[in-house]
PDB file of C-alpha atoms in Angstrom:
ATOM      1  CA  MET A  18      -0.004  -0.111  -0.112  1.00 34.00           C
ATOM      2  CA  PRO A  19       1.183   3.504  -0.318  1.00 38.00           C
ATOM      3  CA  HIS A  20       2.722   5.545   2.306  1.00 39.00           C
ATOM      4  CA  THR A  21       4.914   7.854   3.462  1.00 45.00           C
ATOM      5  CA  LEU A  22       7.127   7.471   5.846  1.00 46.00           C
ATOM      6  CA  PRO A  23       6.360  10.321   8.969  1.00 50.00           C
ATOM      7  CA  ASP A  24       9.662  12.202   9.971  1.00 57.00           C
ATOM      8  CA  SER A  25      10.820  10.325  12.540  1.00 68.00           C
ATOM      9  CA  PHE A  26      12.607   7.459  10.329  1.00 79.00           C
ATOM     10  CA  ASP A  27      12.500   9.437   7.246  1.00 77.00           C
ATOM     11  CA  GLN A  28      14.826  11.562   8.231  1.00 78.00           C
ATOM     12  CA  CYS A  29      17.253   9.217   9.951  1.00 85.00           C
ATOM     13  CA  ASP A  30      20.303   8.766   9.089  1.00 87.00           C
ATOM     14  CA  PRO A  31      22.284   5.435   7.425  1.00 89.00           C
ATOM     15  CA  LEU A  32      23.346   4.203  11.848  1.00 92.00           C
ATOM     16  CA  GLN A  33      19.732   4.910  12.729  1.00 91.00           C
ATOM     17  CA  SER A  34      18.195   3.353   9.253  1.00 91.00           C
ATOM     18  CA  ALA A  35      19.933   0.386   9.628  1.00 92.00           C
ATOM     19  CA  LEU A  36      19.141  -0.139  13.520  1.00 94.00           C
ATOM     20  CA  TYR A  37      15.371   0.300  12.965  1.00 93.00           C
ATOM     21  CA  THR A  38      15.739  -1.968   9.754  1.00 93.00           C
ATOM     22  CA  THR A  39      17.355  -4.794  11.570  1.00 94.00           C
ATOM     23  CA  LEU A  40      14.419  -4.515  14.563  1.00 94.00           C
ATOM     24  CA  PHE A  41      11.659  -4.509  11.881  1.00 94.00           C
ATOM     25  CA  THR A  42      12.376  -7.117   9.984  1.00 93.00           C
ATOM     26  CA  ARG A  43      13.630  -9.325  12.961  1.00 95.00           C
ATOM     27  CA  ARG A  44      12.169 -12.609  12.421  1.00 95.00           C
ATOM     28  CA  ASP A  45      11.757 -15.998  14.954  1.00 93.00           C
ATOM     29  CA  VAL A  46      12.609 -18.016  12.163  1.00 93.00           C
ATOM     30  CA  ARG A  47      11.655 -21.778  12.483  1.00 89.00           C
ATOM     31  CA  SER A  48      10.875 -23.170   8.519  1.00 87.00           C
ATOM     32  CA  GLN A  49      13.310 -22.149   6.311  1.00 91.00           C
ATOM     33  CA  PHE A  50      16.875 -23.106   7.811  1.00 95.00           C
ATOM     34  CA  LEU A  51      19.342 -24.015   5.264  1.00 95.00           C
ATOM     35  CA  PRO A  52      22.032 -26.569   5.947  1.00 94.00           C
ATOM     36  CA  ASP A  53      25.040 -24.372   5.222  1.00 95.00           C
ATOM     37  CA  ALA A  54      27.681 -23.625   8.287  1.00 96.00           C
ATOM     38  CA  ILE A  55      27.961 -20.289  10.035  1.00 97.00           C
ATOM     39  CA  PRO A  56      31.373 -19.022   9.290  1.00 97.00           C
ATOM     40  CA  ASP A  57      33.775 -18.819  12.936  1.00 97.00           C
ATOM     41  CA  ASP A  58      34.316 -15.161  12.142  1.00 97.00           C
ATOM     42  CA  VAL A  59      30.391 -14.547  12.014  1.00 98.00           C
ATOM     43  CA  LEU A  60      29.247 -17.060  15.028  1.00 98.00           C
ATOM     44  CA  ALA A  61      32.406 -14.937  17.049  1.00 98.00           C
ATOM     45  CA  ARG A  62      30.516 -11.151  16.006  1.00 98.00           C
ATOM     46  CA  LEU A  63      27.048 -13.119  17.500  1.00 98.00           C
ATOM     47  CA  LEU A  64      28.615 -13.885  20.628  1.00 98.00           C
ATOM     48  CA  THR A  65      30.776 -10.990  21.272  1.00 98.00           C
ATOM     49  CA  ALA A  66      27.026  -9.213  20.746  1.00 98.00           C
ATOM     50  CA  ALA A  67      25.652 -10.832  23.027  1.00 98.00           C
ATOM     51  CA  HIS A  68      28.529 -10.426  25.705  1.00 98.00           C
ATOM     52  CA  TYR A  69      28.127  -6.747  25.426  1.00 98.00           C
ATOM     53  CA  ALA A  70      24.586  -6.561  26.453  1.00 98.00           C
ATOM     54  CA  PRO A  71      23.356  -4.822  29.564  1.00 97.00           C
ATOM     55  CA  SER A  72      23.507  -6.461  33.115  1.00 97.00           C
ATOM     56  CA  VAL A  73      22.713  -6.268  36.354  1.00 96.00           C
ATOM     57  CA  GLY A  74      24.957  -5.032  38.786  1.00 95.00           C
ATOM     58  CA  PHE A  75      27.643  -5.863  35.607  1.00 96.00           C
ATOM     59  CA  MET A  76      27.190  -9.194  36.536  1.00 97.00           C
ATOM     60  CA  GLN A  77      26.959 -10.419  33.025  1.00 97.00           C
ATOM     61  CA  PRO A  78      25.516 -13.809  34.199  1.00 98.00           C
ATOM     62  CA  TRP A  79      25.424 -15.972  30.874  1.00 98.00           C
ATOM     63  CA  ASN A  80      27.201 -18.733  29.810  1.00 98.00           C
ATOM     64  CA  PHE A  81      27.135 -20.436  26.174  1.00 98.00           C
ATOM     65  CA  ILE A  82      27.169 -23.939  24.820  1.00 98.00           C
ATOM     66  CA  LEU A  83      27.423 -23.881  21.448  1.00 98.00           C
ATOM     67  CA  VAL A  84      25.596 -27.392  20.229  1.00 97.00           C
ATOM     68  CA  ARG A  85      26.709 -28.636  16.340  1.00 95.00           C
ATOM     69  CA  ASP A  86      26.918 -32.414  17.565  1.00 94.00           C
ATOM     70  CA  ALA A  87      23.927 -34.351  15.094  1.00 94.00           C
ATOM     71  CA  ALA A  88      23.451 -36.672  18.160  1.00 96.00           C
ATOM     72  CA  THR A  89      22.764 -34.272  20.815  1.00 96.00           C
ATOM     73  CA  ARG A  90      20.307 -31.871  18.157  1.00 95.00           C
ATOM     74  CA  GLN A  91      18.411 -35.522  17.744  1.00 95.00           C
ATOM     75  CA  SER A  92      18.293 -35.337  21.387  1.00 96.00           C
ATOM     76  CA  LEU A  93      17.311 -31.688  21.728  1.00 96.00           C
ATOM     77  CA  HIS A  94      14.426 -32.222  19.618  1.00 94.00           C
ATOM     78  CA  GLN A  95      13.476 -35.703  21.398  1.00 94.00           C
ATOM     79  CA  ALA A  96      12.723 -33.460  23.948  1.00 94.00           C
ATOM     80  CA  PHE A  97      10.722 -31.068  22.241  1.00 92.00           C
ATOM     81  CA  SER A  98       8.328 -33.852  20.383  1.00 91.00           C
ATOM     82  CA  GLU A  99       7.478 -34.871  24.032  1.00 92.00           C
ATOM     83  CA  ALA A 100       6.660 -31.707  25.117  1.00 89.00           C
ATOM     84  CA  HIS A 101       5.121 -30.039  22.702  1.00 89.00           C
ATOM     85  CA  LEU A 102       2.400 -33.181  22.264  1.00 87.00           C
ATOM     86  CA  GLU A 103       2.061 -32.243  26.393  1.00 86.00           C
ATOM     87  CA  ALA A 104       1.818 -28.379  25.280  1.00 88.00           C
ATOM     88  CA  ALA A 105      -1.096 -29.228  22.333  1.00 89.00           C
ATOM     89  CA  ALA A 106      -3.164 -30.952  25.518  1.00 89.00           C
ATOM     90  CA  MET A 107      -3.321 -27.827  26.888  1.00 88.00           C
ATOM     91  CA  PHE A 108      -5.257 -25.962  24.160  1.00 90.00           C
ATOM     92  CA  PRO A 109      -9.171 -25.839  23.690  1.00 88.00           C
ATOM     93  CA  ASP A 110     -10.595 -28.001  20.948  1.00 83.00           C
ATOM     94  CA  GLU A 111     -10.605 -25.136  18.134  1.00 81.00           C
ATOM     95  CA  GLN A 112      -6.782 -24.160  19.339  1.00 86.00           C
ATOM     96  CA  ARG A 113      -5.342 -27.557  19.348  1.00 89.00           C
ATOM     97  CA  ASP A 114      -5.383 -28.426  15.469  1.00 82.00           C
ATOM     98  CA  LYS A 115      -4.015 -24.839  14.469  1.00 82.00           C
ATOM     99  CA  TYR A 116      -1.754 -25.286  17.299  1.00 83.00           C
ATOM    100  CA  GLN A 117      -0.563 -28.722  15.646  1.00 84.00           C
ATOM    101  CA  ARG A 118      -0.045 -27.565  11.854  1.00 80.00           C
ATOM    102  CA  LEU A 119       2.541 -24.975  13.252  1.00 78.00           C
ATOM    103  CA  LYS A 120       5.895 -25.894  12.945  1.00 71.00           C
ATOM    104  CA  LEU A 121       7.123 -24.536  16.319  1.00 74.00           C
ATOM    105  CA  ALA A 122      11.183 -25.714  15.938  1.00 85.00           C
ATOM    106  CA  GLY A 123      13.858 -25.917  13.614  1.00 87.00           C
ATOM    107  CA  ILE A 124      15.926 -27.902  15.633  1.00 91.00           C
ATOM    108  CA  LEU A 125      16.961 -30.440  13.565  1.00 92.00           C
ATOM    109  CA  ASP A 126      16.927 -27.657  10.189  1.00 93.00           C
ATOM    110  CA  ALA A 127      19.415 -25.569  11.365  1.00 95.00           C
ATOM    111  CA  PRO A 128      23.829 -26.034  11.487  1.00 96.00           C
ATOM    112  CA  LEU A 129      23.552 -24.545  14.910  1.00 97.00           C
ATOM    113  CA  SER A 130      21.438 -24.402  18.528  1.00 97.00           C
ATOM    114  CA  LEU A 131      22.490 -22.430  21.017  1.00 98.00           C
ATOM    115  CA  CYS A 132      21.603 -22.714  24.786  1.00 98.00           C
ATOM    116  CA  ILE A 133      21.568 -19.029  26.675  1.00 98.00           C
ATOM    117  CA  THR A 134      21.789 -19.984  30.378  1.00 98.00           C
ATOM    118  CA  CYS A 135      21.700 -17.292  33.453  1.00 98.00           C
ATOM    119  CA  ASP A 136      24.332 -18.259  36.594  1.00 98.00           C
ATOM    120  CA  ARG A 137      22.262 -16.326  39.187  1.00 97.00           C
ATOM    121  CA  GLU A 138      25.433 -17.005  41.660  1.00 96.00           C
ATOM    122  CA  ARG A 139      27.913 -15.183  39.261  1.00 95.00           C
ATOM    123  CA  ALA A 140      28.816 -12.003  41.583  1.00 93.00           C
ATOM    124  CA  GLY A 141      27.692 -13.565  44.876  1.00 93.00           C
ATOM    125  CA  LYS A 142      24.696 -12.737  46.930  1.00 91.00           C
ATOM    126  CA  VAL A 143      24.031  -9.417  47.535  1.00 95.00           C
ATOM    127  CA  VAL A 144      23.892  -7.921  43.565  1.00 93.00           C
ATOM    128  CA  LEU A 145      23.770  -4.171  42.676  1.00 95.00           C
ATOM    129  CA  GLY A 146      20.776  -3.685  41.172  1.00 92.00           C
ATOM    130  CA  ARG A 147      19.440  -6.480  42.380  1.00 94.00           C
ATOM    131  CA  THR A 148      18.429  -6.122  45.904  1.00 94.00           C
ATOM    132  CA  HIS A 149      15.225  -5.886  45.140  1.00 96.00           C
ATOM    133  CA  MET A 150      14.157  -7.021  42.121  1.00 96.00           C
ATOM    134  CA  PRO A 151      15.837 -10.203  41.924  1.00 96.00           C
ATOM    135  CA  GLU A 152      14.608 -11.798  38.989  1.00 97.00           C
ATOM    136  CA  MET A 153      17.133  -8.306  36.815  1.00 96.00           C
ATOM    137  CA  ASP A 154      19.444 -11.182  36.527  1.00 97.00           C
ATOM    138  CA  LEU A 155      17.403 -13.143  34.444  1.00 97.00           C
ATOM    139  CA  TYR A 156      16.004 -10.057  32.125  1.00 98.00           C
ATOM    140  CA  SER A 157      19.780  -9.104  31.486  1.00 98.00           C
ATOM    141  CA  THR A 158      20.579 -12.352  30.139  1.00 98.00           C
ATOM    142  CA  VAL A 159      17.210 -12.266  28.296  1.00 98.00           C
ATOM    143  CA  CYS A 160      19.330  -8.857  27.068  1.00 98.00           C
ATOM    144  CA  ALA A 161      21.956 -11.185  25.756  1.00 98.00           C
ATOM    145  CA  VAL A 162      19.199 -13.288  23.559  1.00 98.00           C
ATOM    146  CA  GLN A 163      18.213  -9.687  21.620  1.00 98.00           C
ATOM    147  CA  ASN A 164      21.030  -8.800  21.389  1.00 98.00           C
ATOM    148  CA  LEU A 165      22.298 -11.669  19.546  1.00 98.00           C
ATOM    149  CA  TRP A 166      19.122 -12.015  17.505  1.00 97.00           C
ATOM    150  CA  LEU A 167      19.590  -8.698  16.309  1.00 97.00           C
ATOM    151  CA  ALA A 168      23.187  -9.178  15.448  1.00 97.00           C
ATOM    152  CA  ALA A 169      22.133 -12.116  13.794  1.00 97.00           C
ATOM    153  CA  ARG A 170      19.619 -10.327  11.695  1.00 96.00           C
ATOM    154  CA  ALA A 171      22.269  -8.034  10.781  1.00 95.00           C
ATOM    155  CA  GLU A 172      24.447 -10.715   9.057  1.00 96.00           C
ATOM    156  CA  GLY A 173      21.555 -12.365   7.317  1.00 95.00           C
ATOM    157  CA  LEU A 174      21.287 -15.254   9.471  1.00 97.00           C
ATOM    158  CA  GLY A 175      17.613 -16.910  11.044  1.00 96.00           C
ATOM    159  CA  VAL A 176      17.310 -17.210  14.798  1.00 97.00           C
ATOM    160  CA  GLY A 177      14.121 -19.206  16.117  1.00 95.00           C
ATOM    161  CA  TRP A 178      13.916 -19.306  20.164  1.00 95.00           C
ATOM    162  CA  VAL A 179      12.468 -22.935  21.608  1.00 94.00           C
ATOM    163  CA  SER A 180      11.124 -22.745  24.720  1.00 91.00           C
ATOM    164  CA  ILE A 181       8.785 -25.997  24.621  1.00 90.00           C
ATOM    165  CA  PHE A 182      10.261 -28.273  26.554  1.00 92.00           C
ATOM    166  CA  GLN A 183      10.911 -29.238  30.296  1.00 93.00           C
ATOM    167  CA  ARG A 184      14.170 -27.226  31.499  1.00 93.00           C
ATOM    168  CA  GLU A 185      15.034 -30.766  33.333  1.00 95.00           C
ATOM    169  CA  ARG A 186      15.877 -32.351  30.264  1.00 95.00           C
ATOM    170  CA  LEU A 187      18.416 -29.505  28.222  1.00 96.00           C
ATOM    171  CA  HIS A 188      19.935 -29.852  31.579  1.00 97.00           C
ATOM    172  CA  GLN A 189      20.553 -34.300  31.527  1.00 97.00           C
ATOM    173  CA  ILE A 190      21.068 -33.210  27.324  1.00 97.00           C
ATOM    174  CA  LEU A 191      24.119 -30.665  28.010  1.00 98.00           C
ATOM    175  CA  GLY A 192      24.911 -31.185  30.968  1.00 97.00           C
ATOM    176  CA  ILE A 193      24.345 -28.314  32.947  1.00 98.00           C
ATOM    177  CA  PRO A 194      24.614 -27.919  36.496  1.00 97.00           C
ATOM    178  CA  ASP A 195      21.266 -27.391  38.840  1.00 96.00           C
ATOM    179  CA  ASN A 196      22.007 -24.084  39.969  1.00 96.00           C
ATOM    180  CA  ILE A 197      22.074 -23.017  36.166  1.00 98.00           C
ATOM    181  CA  GLN A 198      18.897 -21.920  35.032  1.00 97.00           C
ATOM    182  CA  VAL A 199      18.425 -22.467  31.436  1.00 97.00           C
ATOM    183  CA  ILE A 200      16.948 -19.401  29.530  1.00 97.00           C
ATOM    184  CA  ALA A 201      17.158 -19.985  25.931  1.00 97.00           C
ATOM    185  CA  LEU A 202      17.541 -23.075  23.140  1.00 97.00           C
ATOM    186  CA  LEU A 203      18.047 -20.897  20.071  1.00 97.00           C
ATOM    187  CA  CYS A 204      18.279 -22.475  15.972  1.00 96.00           C
ATOM    188  CA  ILE A 205      20.778 -19.873  14.012  1.00 97.00           C
ATOM    189  CA  GLY A 206      21.313 -20.539  10.600  1.00 97.00           C
ATOM    190  CA  TYR A 207      21.400 -19.094   6.795  1.00 96.00           C
ATOM    191  CA  VAL A 208      17.519 -19.169   5.570  1.00 95.00           C
ATOM    192  CA  SER A 209      15.747 -19.732   2.447  1.00 93.00           C
ATOM    193  CA  HIS A 210      13.720 -15.860   3.251  1.00 90.00           C
ATOM    194  CA  PHE A 211      12.904 -14.052   5.460  1.00 92.00           C
ATOM    195  CA  GLU A 212       8.757 -13.639   6.460  1.00 88.00           C
ATOM    196  CA  ALA A 213       7.741 -10.119   5.353  1.00 87.00           C
ATOM    197  CA  THR A 214       5.001 -10.620   8.316  1.00 88.00           C
ATOM    198  CA  PRO A 215       5.679 -13.210  11.375  1.00 88.00           C
ATOM    199  CA  GLU A 216       4.607 -16.446  10.519  1.00 87.00           C
ATOM    200  CA  LEU A 217       2.047 -16.627  13.627  1.00 86.00           C
ATOM    201  CA  GLN A 218      -0.091 -13.450  12.245  1.00 89.00           C
ATOM    202  CA  THR A 219       0.498 -15.053   8.665  1.00 85.00           C
ATOM    203  CA  LYS A 220      -0.670 -18.048  10.026  1.00 85.00           C
ATOM    204  CA  GLY A 221      -3.750 -17.106  12.361  1.00 84.00           C
ATOM    205  CA  TRP A 222      -2.701 -17.501  15.410  1.00 86.00           C
ATOM    206  CA  ARG A 223      -2.459 -14.020  16.865  1.00 88.00           C
ATOM    207  CA  LYS A 224      -2.009 -10.388  15.212  1.00 93.00           C
ATOM    208  CA  ARG A 225       0.341  -7.442  16.604  1.00 94.00           C
ATOM    209  CA  LEU A 226      -1.343  -5.251  19.158  1.00 94.00           C
ATOM    210  CA  PRO A 227      -1.970  -1.845  18.164  1.00 94.00           C
ATOM    211  CA  LEU A 228       0.915   0.400  20.223  1.00 94.00           C
ATOM    212  CA  GLU A 229      -1.213   3.171  20.710  1.00 94.00           C
ATOM    213  CA  SER A 230      -3.798   1.129  23.078  1.00 94.00           C
ATOM    214  CA  LEU A 231      -0.804  -0.385  25.408  1.00 95.00           C
ATOM    215  CA  VAL A 232       0.416   3.332  25.370  1.00 95.00           C
ATOM    216  CA  MET A 233      -0.644   5.143  28.939  1.00 95.00           C
ATOM    217  CA  GLU A 234       0.284   8.593  30.765  1.00 95.00           C
ATOM    218  CA  ASN A 235       1.025   8.945  34.287  1.00 95.00           C
ATOM    219  CA  GLN A 236      -1.226   6.539  35.799  1.00 95.00           C
ATOM    220  CA  TRP A 237      -2.400   3.157  34.834  1.00 96.00           C
ATOM    221  CA  ASP A 238      -5.040   2.847  32.334  1.00 94.00           C
ATOM    222  CA  GLN A 239      -4.639   6.646  31.372  1.00 95.00           C
ATOM    223  CA  PRO A 240      -4.734   7.202  27.812  1.00 92.00           C
ATOM    224  CA  LEU A 241      -2.767   9.924  26.351  1.00 93.00           C
ATOM    225  CA  PRO A 242      -4.439  12.544  26.486  1.00 93.00           C
ATOM    226  CA  ASP A 243      -2.629  13.894  23.215  1.00 92.00           C
ATOM    227  CA  ALA A 244      -4.559  13.126  20.262  1.00 93.00           C
ATOM    228  CA  GLU A 245      -2.393  14.031  17.701  1.00 93.00           C
ATOM    229  CA  PHE A 246       0.837  12.480  19.673  1.00 92.00           C
ATOM    230  CA  ARG A 247      -1.671   9.666  19.439  1.00 93.00           C
ATOM    231  CA  GLN A 248      -1.860   9.273  15.724  1.00 93.00           C
ATOM    232  CA  LEU A 249       1.952  10.104  15.307  1.00 91.00           C
ATOM    233  CA  ILE A 250       2.145   6.560  17.604  1.00 93.00           C
ATOM    234  CA  VAL A 251      -0.356   4.795  14.389  1.00 93.00           C
ATOM    235  CA  GLN A 252       1.305   6.740  11.737  1.00 91.00           C
ATOM    236  CA  THR A 253       5.201   5.606  13.193  1.00 92.00           C
ATOM    237  CA  GLN A 254       3.803   1.409  13.292  1.00 92.00           C
ATOM    238  CA  LEU A 255       2.475   1.315  10.098  1.00 91.00           C
ATOM    239  CA  SER A 256       5.811   2.803   8.412  1.00 91.00           C
ATOM    240  CA  ALA A 257       7.501   0.033  10.517  1.00 91.00           C
ATOM    241  CA  GLU A 258       5.001  -2.404   9.225  1.00 91.00           C
ATOM    242  CA  VAL A 259       5.427  -0.768   5.570  1.00 90.00           C
ATOM    243  CA  ILE A 260       9.595  -1.175   6.168  1.00 90.00           C
ATOM    244  CA  ALA A 261      10.032  -4.683   7.368  1.00 91.00           C
ATOM    245  CA  HIS A 262       7.394  -6.195   4.464  1.00 91.00           C
ATOM    246  CA  ASN A 263       9.667  -3.650   1.563  1.00 90.00           C
ATOM    247  CA  THR A 264      13.171  -4.896   3.459  1.00 89.00           C
ATOM    248  CA  ASN A 265      12.451  -8.732   3.840  1.00 89.00           C
ATOM    249  CA  ASN A 266      10.610  -8.849   0.054  1.00 89.00           C
ATOM    250  CA  ALA A 267      13.913  -7.482  -1.288  1.00 89.00           C
ATOM    251  CA  VAL A 268      16.030  -9.624   0.586  1.00 87.00           C
ATOM    252  CA  ASN A 269      13.925 -12.553  -0.479  1.00 84.00           C
ATOM    253  CA  GLU A 270      14.187 -11.495  -4.126  1.00 86.00           C
ATOM    254  CA  SER A 271      18.447 -11.248  -3.998  1.00 81.00           C
ATOM    255  CA  LEU A 272      18.257 -14.434  -1.939  1.00 74.00           C
ATOM    256  CA  LEU A 273      15.993 -16.458  -4.594  1.00 67.00           C
ATOM    257  CA  THR A 274      18.323 -14.466  -7.642  1.00 65.00           C
ATOM    258  CA  THR A 275      21.957 -14.824  -6.119  1.00 57.00           C
ATOM    259  CA  PRO A 276      24.041 -17.966  -7.561  1.00 50.00           C
ATOM    260  CA  LYS A 277      24.610 -20.968  -4.651  1.00 47.00           C
ATOM    261  CA  SER A 278      28.083 -21.918  -3.975  1.00 43.00           C
TER     262      SER A 278
END
């Protein structure tokens, strides 16, 4: 659809534009991984990006387990499959069939699985910034996941976050100590294409919520009083959708026409 970018994007400098484009075109990838190996220098950049995430009290509670071994990835996939069956039974009948038709993990398709963990004891019992919100170390590790995810998108790599498993099974498969908490199991690899729209939205699971309905001012449940600012938020979100759609479609055309080595 025709659309004019608002000033907030149209006047961005190249660095800003690159960042916003990366944010808006990031996707949770499950179905389109290619078997091509990730070069070591690219992987080193992704891990470095993750390690430079903010962390409460600068405790840097994360560790990264690279899983390339086929047998280990098969065990991870089996753990997912067991939990997937359990999860299907939790949905009402009208959602269960749709849930079972979704592909929710690319563990066997992607060339690399990455488990990111949180060591909650790394900085001792009393941690600056965690004294009243002890869960901040978990949130810090999620920031590392997001850093890596965005860096991967900038590198042309897809990432899928697998959260359907029993934690105990991952601890067993990967030999993770009991005091270490699993935060994310990621599938990472090059892809045949990037979805222009999030896959769960395309397949009718959920739609993206309108941002203006989620923003309040001063107090809970007090909507923004400035109608002009509300409209700017609407316009800006529409522009983000256009950027994502146009960019991913352009990338897909390039991927389809680039000769394979």
